[in-house]
Each structure stands twice: as structure tokens, then as C-alpha cells.
XYZ file of C-alpha atoms in Angstrom:
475
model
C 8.862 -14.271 -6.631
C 11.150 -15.616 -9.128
C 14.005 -18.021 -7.091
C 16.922 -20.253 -8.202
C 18.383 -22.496 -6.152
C 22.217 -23.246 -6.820
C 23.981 -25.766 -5.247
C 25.776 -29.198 -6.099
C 24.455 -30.972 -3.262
C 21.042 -32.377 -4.398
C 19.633 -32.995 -0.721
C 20.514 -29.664 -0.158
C 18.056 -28.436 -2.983
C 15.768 -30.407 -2.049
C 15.455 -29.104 1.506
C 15.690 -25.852 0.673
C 12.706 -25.755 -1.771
C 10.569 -27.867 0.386
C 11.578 -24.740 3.284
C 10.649 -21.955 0.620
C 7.343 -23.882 -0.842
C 5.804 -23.958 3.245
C 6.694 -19.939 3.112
C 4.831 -19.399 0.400
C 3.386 -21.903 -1.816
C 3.705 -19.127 -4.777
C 7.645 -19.280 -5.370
C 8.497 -19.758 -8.551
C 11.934 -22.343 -8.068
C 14.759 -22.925 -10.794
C 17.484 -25.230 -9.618
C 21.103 -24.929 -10.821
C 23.823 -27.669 -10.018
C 26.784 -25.400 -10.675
C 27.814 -21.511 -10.723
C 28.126 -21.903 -14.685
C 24.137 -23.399 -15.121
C 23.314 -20.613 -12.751
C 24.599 -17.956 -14.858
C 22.492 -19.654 -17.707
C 19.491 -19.446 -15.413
C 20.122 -16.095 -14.781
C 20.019 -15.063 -18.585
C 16.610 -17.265 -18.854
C 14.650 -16.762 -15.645
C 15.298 -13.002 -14.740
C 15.357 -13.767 -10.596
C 14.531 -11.681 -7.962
C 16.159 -14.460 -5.453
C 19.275 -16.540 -5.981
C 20.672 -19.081 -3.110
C 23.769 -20.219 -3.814
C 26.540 -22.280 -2.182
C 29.734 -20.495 -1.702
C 31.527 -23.838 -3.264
C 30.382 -25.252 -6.002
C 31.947 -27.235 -9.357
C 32.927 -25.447 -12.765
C 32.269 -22.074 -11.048
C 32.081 -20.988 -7.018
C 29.539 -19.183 -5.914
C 31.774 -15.838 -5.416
C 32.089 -16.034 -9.164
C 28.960 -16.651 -10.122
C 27.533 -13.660 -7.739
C 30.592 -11.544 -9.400
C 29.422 -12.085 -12.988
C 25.709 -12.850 -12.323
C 25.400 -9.088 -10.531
C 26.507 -7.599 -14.191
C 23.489 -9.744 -15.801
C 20.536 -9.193 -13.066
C 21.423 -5.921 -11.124
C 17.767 -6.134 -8.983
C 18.209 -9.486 -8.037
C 19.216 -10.283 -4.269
C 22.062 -12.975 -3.305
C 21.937 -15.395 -0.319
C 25.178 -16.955 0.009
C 25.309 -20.879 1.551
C 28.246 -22.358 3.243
C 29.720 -25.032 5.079
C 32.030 -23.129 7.556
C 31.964 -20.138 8.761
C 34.695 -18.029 6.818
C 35.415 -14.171 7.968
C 37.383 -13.083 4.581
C 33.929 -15.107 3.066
C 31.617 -12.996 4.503
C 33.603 -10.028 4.108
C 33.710 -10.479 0.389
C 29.782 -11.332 0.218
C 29.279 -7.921 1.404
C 31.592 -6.106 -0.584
C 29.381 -7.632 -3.791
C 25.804 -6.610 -1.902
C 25.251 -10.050 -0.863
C 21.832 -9.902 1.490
C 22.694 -12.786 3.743
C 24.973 -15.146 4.564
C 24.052 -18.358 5.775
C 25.837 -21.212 7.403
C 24.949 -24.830 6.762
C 22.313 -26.933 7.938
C 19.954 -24.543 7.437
C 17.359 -24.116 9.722
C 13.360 -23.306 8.508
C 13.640 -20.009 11.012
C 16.592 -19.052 9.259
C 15.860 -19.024 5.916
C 11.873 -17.854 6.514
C 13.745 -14.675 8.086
C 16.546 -14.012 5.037
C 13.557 -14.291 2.368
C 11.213 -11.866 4.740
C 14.803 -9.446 4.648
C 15.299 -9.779 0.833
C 11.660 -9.410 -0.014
C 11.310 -6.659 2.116
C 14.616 -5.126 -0.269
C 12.881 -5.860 -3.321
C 9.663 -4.306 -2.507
C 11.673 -0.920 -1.479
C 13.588 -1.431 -4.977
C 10.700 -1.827 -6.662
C 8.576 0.685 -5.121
C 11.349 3.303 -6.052
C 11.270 2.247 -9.681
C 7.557 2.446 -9.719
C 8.015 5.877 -8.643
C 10.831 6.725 -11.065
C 8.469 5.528 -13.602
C 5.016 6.908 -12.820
C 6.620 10.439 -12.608
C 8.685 9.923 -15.866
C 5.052 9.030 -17.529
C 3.142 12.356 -15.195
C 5.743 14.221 -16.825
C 4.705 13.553 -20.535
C 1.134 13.390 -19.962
C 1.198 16.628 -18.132
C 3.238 18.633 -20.278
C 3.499 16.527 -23.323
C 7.224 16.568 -23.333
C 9.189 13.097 -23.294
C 12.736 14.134 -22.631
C 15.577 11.710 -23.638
C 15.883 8.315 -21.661
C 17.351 5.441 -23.315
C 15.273 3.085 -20.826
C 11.961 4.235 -20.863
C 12.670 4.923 -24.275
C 13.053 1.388 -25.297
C 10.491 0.307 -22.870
C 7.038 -0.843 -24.059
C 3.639 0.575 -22.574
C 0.232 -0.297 -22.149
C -2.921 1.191 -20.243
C -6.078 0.868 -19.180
C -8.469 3.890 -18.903
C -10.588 3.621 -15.975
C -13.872 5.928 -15.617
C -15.914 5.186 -12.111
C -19.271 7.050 -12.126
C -20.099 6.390 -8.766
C -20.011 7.232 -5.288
C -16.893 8.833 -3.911
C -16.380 5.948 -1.182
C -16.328 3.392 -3.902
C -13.273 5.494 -5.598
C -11.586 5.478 -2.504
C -11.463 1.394 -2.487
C -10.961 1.487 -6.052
C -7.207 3.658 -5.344
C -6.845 0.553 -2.820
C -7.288 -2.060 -5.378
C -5.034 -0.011 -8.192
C -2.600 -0.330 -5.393
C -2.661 -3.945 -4.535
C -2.639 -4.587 -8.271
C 0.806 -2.769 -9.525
C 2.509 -4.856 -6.802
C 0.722 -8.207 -7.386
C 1.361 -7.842 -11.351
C 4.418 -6.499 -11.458
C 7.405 -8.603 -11.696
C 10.934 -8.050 -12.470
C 10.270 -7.536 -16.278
C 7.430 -5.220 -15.963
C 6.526 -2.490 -13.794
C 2.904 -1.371 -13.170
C 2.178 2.122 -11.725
C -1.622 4.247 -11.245
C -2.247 7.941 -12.042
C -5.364 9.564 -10.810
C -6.433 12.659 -13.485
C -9.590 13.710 -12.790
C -12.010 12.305 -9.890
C -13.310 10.090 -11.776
C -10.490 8.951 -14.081
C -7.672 6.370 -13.515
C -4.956 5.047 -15.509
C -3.709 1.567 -15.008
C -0.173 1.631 -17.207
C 3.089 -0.779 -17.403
C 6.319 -0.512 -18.785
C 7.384 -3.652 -19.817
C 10.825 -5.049 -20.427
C 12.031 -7.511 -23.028
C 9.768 -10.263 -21.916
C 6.429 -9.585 -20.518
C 2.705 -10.584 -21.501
C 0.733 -8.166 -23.461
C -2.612 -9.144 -22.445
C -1.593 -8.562 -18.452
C -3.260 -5.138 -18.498
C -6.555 -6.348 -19.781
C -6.167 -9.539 -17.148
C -5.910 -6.874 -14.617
C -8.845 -4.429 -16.108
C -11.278 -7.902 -15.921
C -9.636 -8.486 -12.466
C -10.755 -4.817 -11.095
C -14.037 -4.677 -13.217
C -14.811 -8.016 -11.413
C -14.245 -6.846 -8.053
C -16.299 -3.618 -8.783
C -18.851 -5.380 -10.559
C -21.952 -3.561 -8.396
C -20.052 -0.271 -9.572
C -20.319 1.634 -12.600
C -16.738 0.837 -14.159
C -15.913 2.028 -17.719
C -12.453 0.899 -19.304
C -10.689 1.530 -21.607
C -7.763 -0.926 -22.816
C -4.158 -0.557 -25.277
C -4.611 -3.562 -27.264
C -0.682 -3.107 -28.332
C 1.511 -2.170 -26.709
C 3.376 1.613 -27.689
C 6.427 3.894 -26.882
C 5.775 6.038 -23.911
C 4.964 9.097 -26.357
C 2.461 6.677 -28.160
C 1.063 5.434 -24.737
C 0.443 9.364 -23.355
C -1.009 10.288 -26.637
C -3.493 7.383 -27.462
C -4.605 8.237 -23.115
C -4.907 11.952 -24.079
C -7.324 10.923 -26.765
C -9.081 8.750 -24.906
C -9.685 11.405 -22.001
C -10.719 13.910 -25.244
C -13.468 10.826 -26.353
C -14.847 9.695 -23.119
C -17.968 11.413 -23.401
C -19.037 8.908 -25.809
C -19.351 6.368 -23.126
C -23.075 8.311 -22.132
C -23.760 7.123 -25.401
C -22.757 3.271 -26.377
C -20.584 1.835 -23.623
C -21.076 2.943 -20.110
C -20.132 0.507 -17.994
C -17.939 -1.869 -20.256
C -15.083 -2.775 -21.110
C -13.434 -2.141 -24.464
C -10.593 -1.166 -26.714
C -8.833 1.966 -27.128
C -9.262 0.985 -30.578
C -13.056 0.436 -30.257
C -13.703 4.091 -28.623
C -11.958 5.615 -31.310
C -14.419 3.627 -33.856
C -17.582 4.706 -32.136
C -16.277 8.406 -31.769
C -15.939 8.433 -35.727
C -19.448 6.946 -36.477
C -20.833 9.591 -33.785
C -22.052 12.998 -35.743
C -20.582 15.626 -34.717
C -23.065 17.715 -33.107
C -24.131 14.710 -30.986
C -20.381 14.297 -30.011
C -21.021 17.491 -28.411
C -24.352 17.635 -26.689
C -22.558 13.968 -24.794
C -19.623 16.371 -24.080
C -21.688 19.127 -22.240
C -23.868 16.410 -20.635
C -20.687 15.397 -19.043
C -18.848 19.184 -18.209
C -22.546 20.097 -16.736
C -22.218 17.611 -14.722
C -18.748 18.540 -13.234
C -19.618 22.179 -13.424
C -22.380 21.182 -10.727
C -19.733 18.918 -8.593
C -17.510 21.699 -8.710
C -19.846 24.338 -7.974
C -19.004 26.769 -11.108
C -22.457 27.795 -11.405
C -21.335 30.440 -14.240
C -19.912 27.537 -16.319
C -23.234 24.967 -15.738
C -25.247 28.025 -16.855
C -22.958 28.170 -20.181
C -22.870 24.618 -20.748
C -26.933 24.062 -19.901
C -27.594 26.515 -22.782
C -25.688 25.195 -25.207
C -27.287 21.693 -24.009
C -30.494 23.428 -24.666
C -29.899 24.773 -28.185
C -28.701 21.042 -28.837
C -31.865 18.943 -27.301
C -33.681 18.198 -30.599
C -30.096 15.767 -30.630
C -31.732 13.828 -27.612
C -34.681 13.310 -29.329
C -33.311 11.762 -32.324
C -30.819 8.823 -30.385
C -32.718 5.366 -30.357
C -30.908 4.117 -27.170
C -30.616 6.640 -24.229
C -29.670 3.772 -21.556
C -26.747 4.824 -20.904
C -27.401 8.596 -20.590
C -30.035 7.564 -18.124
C -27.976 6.008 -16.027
C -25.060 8.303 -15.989
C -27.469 10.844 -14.955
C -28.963 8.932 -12.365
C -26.067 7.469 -10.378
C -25.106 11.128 -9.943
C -28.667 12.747 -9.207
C -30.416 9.982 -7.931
C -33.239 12.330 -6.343
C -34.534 12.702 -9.600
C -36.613 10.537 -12.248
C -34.520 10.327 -15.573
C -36.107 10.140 -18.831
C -36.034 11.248 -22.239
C -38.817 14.314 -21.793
C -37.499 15.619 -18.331
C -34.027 15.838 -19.108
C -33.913 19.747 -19.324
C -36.023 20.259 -16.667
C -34.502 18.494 -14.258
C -31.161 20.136 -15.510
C -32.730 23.602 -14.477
C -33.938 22.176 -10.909
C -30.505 20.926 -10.108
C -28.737 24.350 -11.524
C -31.317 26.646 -9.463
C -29.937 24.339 -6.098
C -26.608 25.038 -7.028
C -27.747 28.393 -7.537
C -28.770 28.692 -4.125
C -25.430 27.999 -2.553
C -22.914 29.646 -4.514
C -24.926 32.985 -4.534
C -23.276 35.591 -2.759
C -20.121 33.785 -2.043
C -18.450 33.686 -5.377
C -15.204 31.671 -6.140
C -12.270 33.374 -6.910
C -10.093 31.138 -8.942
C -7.249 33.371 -9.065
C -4.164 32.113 -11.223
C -2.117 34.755 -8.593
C -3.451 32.943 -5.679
C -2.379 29.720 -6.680
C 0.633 30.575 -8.282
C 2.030 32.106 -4.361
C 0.472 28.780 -2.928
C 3.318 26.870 -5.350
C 5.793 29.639 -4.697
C 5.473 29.181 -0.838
C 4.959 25.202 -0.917
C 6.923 23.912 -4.046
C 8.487 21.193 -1.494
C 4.749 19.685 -0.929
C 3.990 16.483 -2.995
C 1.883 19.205 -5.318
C 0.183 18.356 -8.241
C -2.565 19.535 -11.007
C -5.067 17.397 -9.001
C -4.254 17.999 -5.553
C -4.359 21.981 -6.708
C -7.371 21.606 -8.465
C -9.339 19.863 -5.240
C -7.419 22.556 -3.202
C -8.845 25.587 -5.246
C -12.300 24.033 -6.149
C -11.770 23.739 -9.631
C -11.209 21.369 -12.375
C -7.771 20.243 -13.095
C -8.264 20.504 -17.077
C -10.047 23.881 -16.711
C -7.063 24.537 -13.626
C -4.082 23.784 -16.571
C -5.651 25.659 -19.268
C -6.341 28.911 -17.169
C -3.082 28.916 -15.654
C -1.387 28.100 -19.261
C -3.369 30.927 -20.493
C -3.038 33.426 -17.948
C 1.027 32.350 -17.374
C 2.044 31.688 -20.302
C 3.383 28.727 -18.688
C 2.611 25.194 -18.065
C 1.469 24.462 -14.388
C 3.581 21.320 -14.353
C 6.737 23.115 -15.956
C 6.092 26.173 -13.784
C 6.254 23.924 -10.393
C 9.334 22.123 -11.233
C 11.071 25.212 -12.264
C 10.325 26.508 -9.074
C 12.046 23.449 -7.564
C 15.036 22.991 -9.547
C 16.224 26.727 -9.301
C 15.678 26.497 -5.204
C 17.780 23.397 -6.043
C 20.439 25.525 -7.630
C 20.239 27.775 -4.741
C 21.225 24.650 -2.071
C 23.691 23.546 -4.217
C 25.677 26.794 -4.275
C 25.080 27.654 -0.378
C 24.540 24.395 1.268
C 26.674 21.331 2.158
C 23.783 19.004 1.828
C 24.053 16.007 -0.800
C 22.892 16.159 -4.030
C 20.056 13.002 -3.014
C 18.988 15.160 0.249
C 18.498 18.729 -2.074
C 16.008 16.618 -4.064
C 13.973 14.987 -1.312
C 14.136 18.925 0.647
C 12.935 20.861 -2.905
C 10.263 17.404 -3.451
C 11.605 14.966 -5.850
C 11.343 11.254 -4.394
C 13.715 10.188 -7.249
C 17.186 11.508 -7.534
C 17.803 10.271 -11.626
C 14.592 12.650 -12.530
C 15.688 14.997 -10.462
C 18.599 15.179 -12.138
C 17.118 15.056 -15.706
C 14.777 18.057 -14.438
C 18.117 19.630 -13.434
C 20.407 19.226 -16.727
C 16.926 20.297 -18.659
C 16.814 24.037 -17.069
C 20.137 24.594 -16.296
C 22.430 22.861 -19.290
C 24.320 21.131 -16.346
C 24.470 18.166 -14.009
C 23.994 19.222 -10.862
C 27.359 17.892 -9.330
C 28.910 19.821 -12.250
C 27.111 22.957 -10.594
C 28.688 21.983 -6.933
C 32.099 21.630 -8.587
C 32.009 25.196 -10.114
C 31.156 26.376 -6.423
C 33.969 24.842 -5.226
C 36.037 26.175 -7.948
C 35.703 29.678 -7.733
């Protein structure tokens, strides 16, 4: 946590840090000996915590906090005084002050105003996480990047996580993705985690003005560290992009990844280097890598029609196996998930066939039906749910890439785009026949953040939705 420390009293500073250092040893402390070298510090440090006395020379504190909320919006204000002051405190709330504090200040009280305020800035900042990670769902999913002079202007980076392992190990893996977007982010960047496929994570921030480039591949080591008796595969930005560049270079990557069963499983690299190694691959070998890896989900998934398809085309392809020099780390992809079986070069069809044949067994006479009908009522009836391609996909048993390009192709529509406009026109419908606020109709129709709401809105209908409540009101 980023802190300045404003007051003209020196002993007071000093106290005061000494208190917020025995907290937590972590602070980061500016010190400012007037309201106008505060504003200064303000401009340079980017807070997330100012302290400052109510009186102070050149500038009071008042002012300061008046013109110093204009510059920092996120940051939170404790207010110091000498005397207790009602028209004081009054005026410290009016401006969104979080405490107010009377001199000496005691340890108790100023351990519990920084628990208060840093309890306020994680809630801030775990709404703009979420404002952000949906914003960047939204163009992956549907490849659209509607206007927003923020995100717009905002710099991206990602990492590309593939875990071929167990799924217990992916479950601590979410944990650690976690931890990390609120350890690393900081008031200039925020860092947010998608899950795409069961195996695939994205690690992304949106950066502001002044932020360090290399903090995504600082927190790739960090996780690849932690993991380091896992099989963990990344994938790093070495620049960062736009958000349209970021979603596009991580739509490649997800189109490439196959080539990790051929030269990097297990490693850490580029975005850069992927692409290099997908270009020297041939392109029939690109392939056979590519069916090694949909067999493989085929079987997880248990679409035994689609491992039959994709085992014969991996058949009329194996002469491709014989010609690679290094099969390592085909080998081991194939044995961390079918460890029951010996993997080498010369049994690698026939154990294909034995583990097709058990798959066999258990889908036989009790079919899937993946009907786009089906799921389509489930989002009709359940739109409000925290729904998305992946939670539909585990939900129907299939995958969400095969889920989004069967329901594109027998909708017309895409799955995303087809959800939300199911939300925003049972939005419409509570706008026009309900009293409920505009912030509740979101949260009831399942939008956490009220500004994408409200881009979703304008998109479909043309129209702000308080510009829809007005017309109701008007006729």
C-alpha cells in the first residue's frame, strides 16, 4: 500500500510511520510537510492512503483533500486534528473522508482506520477487477471491443497458462491466480484471471500510465515456481498491446498450443517464441500435434464419435511420428494423462485404440445429446445465473470451443451475444414495469458491474437505460 503522510508537525510524522511500519512492515511511506507538497505527492506517488492534518501551512488539509480528490479519485483520506470540530467532521464526510481522527493518536486507533480503509480499497478494487475481466471476456468471447476511452487507452499484457496435470493441482492453481491479481496489482495496474478451457488460464493486466512491463513474466516465474512438480506451460506478451491486440495475440496462442507436445512442454516462453516454432513446424505435423491434443479431450469429454474421427486422421498421419527426432514431450503429455500405459514411439496407436475401446465401453448405449435447443432453454430459464461458455460447456459435457461453434452454427448467433441479449431485454422489461433502480435491474438480470451493464444496454437498444425509464415516465 502506497501512503503519504501530511502534516507540519515533524514528531507527528514520525510517530505515525513508526505506528504504520509495526502494522505492516510493507507500507510504502511519502511524507509531505504542507497541503501544497502533498498535492505534488499526489501527482508523483499515485496513493491509495493519505493522512493528513486538518491544519496545515500554505494549504489546510480541507483543501488539499478538495483538490487532491480531483487528482487520485481511488485514494482514501484520514483526516488528523487537534480538537474535535463538528462543522470539521461534517465537511470530511461530505468530501468521502474515511476517518477522522483526533490527536494524540493512539496505535489501536490508527491500526483500526487502516484495517477500515484497506478493507475499502480491496472492495474498490475488486469491483474494478471485475469491470475489467468482463470488459476483456467480452472481446475474447465475441471478438467485439466496443468503445471505452479507458480500457481503450489502457495497456495489456498476458500470460498463457496450460496445466497438463491432475485436476486437484488446477484447483490450487485458480487459488494462486487469485492471490496473485491482488498481491500484484496496485493502483496503476489491475490484474484479473480467465479460465477458457480446463486446462487453460490467462494471467492479464491493464496497466495505467506507469506500471512495469516485465510484472507479468515476474508473476508467470512466481506461479511456475510454486508449481514446479507440475506440468506448467506459459506463454508470455513480451510488449505490452491494446486490448484488441492483447485478445488477438491470446486467440492465436490458444490456435498454436498444440505445438507445445512438440518443443516446449513444460516451459516458459514468449508469445513471440510460439509463434516462431509454429512457422518452422510443417504443416502436416502441425496437425497430427493438433489431433494428439483434441483426442485427448475427445476422451476427457467422452465424445467417443469425435475420438474415433480424430484417431483416424491420427492414423493416416503416423508415418509424421516416425520422422520427429525428439518425441519427449509427446511422451510425457501422453503419460501424465494415461499414466496406466507405457508411452513410446511404436505403441502410440495402439495404446490410442485400447483407451478409445474403454471409452467405448461406457458411452455405449447412453449417447449424449448435445442439443443446441436444450441449452439454449437452460439460458432462457437461468440468464440471471453467473453463466458462461465454460460453466455451460462442463454443464452439458462438452467442449466450450466445440460448445461456441455448434451453437454459432446452429443459432446463427454467438453464445456470449445470445446470453446477454437475453439479459438486457429482461432488463428493458424491469425498467418499464418495475420501480427497482437501475444498479439493482443489473445485479437481478446478472451483471456485477453497473457501467457494462450499461454499455451492454446502449449497444442493443440505442439508449441509456435511464433514458428508457424517463420515456416510461413520460408517456
Amino acid at each position: 500500500m502506497r501512503i503519504i503522510l501530511a502534516d507540519d508537525e515533524v514528531f507527528v510524522r514520525y510517530g505515525l510511520k513508526d505506528m504504520l511500519q509495526q502494522i505492516n512492515s510493507a507500507f510504502e511511506i511519502w511524507e509531505a510537510a504542507d497541503g501544497a507538497e502533498l498535492l505534488g505527492l499526489i501527482d508523483k506517488v499515485k496513493p491509495d492512503l493519505i493522512f493528513a492534518d486538518i491544519k496545515m501551512p500554505k494549504m489546510s488539509g480541507l483543501e488539499a483533500l478538495k483538490r487532491g480528490k480531483e487528482k487520485s479519485e481511488d485514494a482514501q483520506w484520514i483526516i488528523l486534528s487537534g480538537y474535535s470540530d463538528f462543522e470539521f467532521a461534517r465537511t470530511c464526510i461530505k468530501y468521502g473522508v474515511a476517518e477522522y481522527l483526533l490527536k494524540p493518536l493512539s496505535f489501536e486507533e490508527v491500526k483500526t482506520a487502516v484495517d477500515k480503509t484497506s478493507a475499502l480499497l480491496m472492495e474498490k478494487y475488486k469491483n474494478k477487477i471485475n469491470e475489467v475481466r468482463n470488459n476483456f471476456i467480452y472481446s475474447l468471447e465475441c471478438h467485439d471491443y466496443f468503445e471505452d476511452e479507458e480500457a481503450n487507452n489502457a495497456n495489456f499484457q498476458a500470460v498463457v497458462f496450460y496445466i497438463d496435470t491432475k485436476a486437484e493441482i488446477q484447483d490450487r492453481f485458480k487459488e494462486e491466480l487469485e492471490k496473485a491479481c491482488y498481491t500484484a496489482g496496485d493502483s496503476e495496474s489491475v490484474f484479473f484471471w480467465i479460465q477458457r478451457e480446463q486446462n487453460e488460464f490467462i494471467l492479464a493486466m491493464q496497466a495505467g500510465e506507469k506500471y512495469y512491463p516485465r510484472k507479468i513474466k515476474y508473476a508467470a516465474d512466481r506461479l511456475k515456481k510454486i508449481f514446479q512438480e507440475c506440468c506448467v506451460t506459459a506463454y508470455y506478451m513480451n510488449d505490452p498491446a491494446s486490448k484488441k491486440e492483447a485478445a488477438d495475440q491470446i486467440i492465436k496462442t490458444e490456435k498454436n498450443i498444440c505445438v507445445r507436445l512438440y518443443s516446449g512442454l513444460g516451459e516458459i516462453n514468449s508469445l513471440s517464441d510460439l509463434e516462431n516454432q509454429t512457422k518452422q513446424m510443417e504443416k502436416d505435423a502441425f496437425l497430427f500435434f493438433h489431433n494428439i491434443e483434441n483426442f485427448r479431450i475427445a476422451i476427457f469429454q467422452s465424445e467417443y464419435m469425435k475420438a474415433v474421427n480424430v484417431l483416424q486422421q491420427i492414423e493416416n498421419s503416423e508415418n509424421i511420428i516416425e520422422r520427429q527426432k525428439n518425441t519427449s514431450s509427446l511422451i510425457k503429455y501422453l503419460s501424465i494423462y494415461f499414466p496406466e500405459y507405457q508411452w513410446e514411439k511404436v505403441n502410440l496407436l495402439p495404446n490410442m485404440y485400447k483407451i478409445l475401446a474403454k471409452i467405448g465401453q461406457k458411452v455405449r448405449g447412453n449417447k449424449q445429446k448435445n442439443n443446441i435447443q436444450e441449452i439454449k432453454a437452460y439460458i432462457d430459464e437461468n440468464f440471471y445465473l453467473q453463466l458462461s461458455v465454460q460453466s455451460l460447456a462442463n454443464k452439458f459435457y462438452i467442449t466450450p470451443n466445440y460448445l461456441s461453434s455448434l451453437f454459432k452454427k446452429e443459432t446463427g448467433s454467438n453464445l456470449v451475444a445470445y446470453l446477454n441479449r437475453k439479459r438486457i431485454e429482461e432488463a428493458a422489461y424491469l425498467i418499464k414495469n418495475t420501480n427497482m433502480t437501475i444498479k439493482e435491474i443489473a445485479e437481478k438480470v446478472g451483471y456485477n458491474s453497473s457501467r457494462y451493464f450499461t454499455k451492454l444496454f446502449y449497444e442493443q437498444y440505442k439508449k441509456y437505460p435511464s433514458e428508457l425509464r424517463k420515456r416510461r415516465f413520460n408517456e
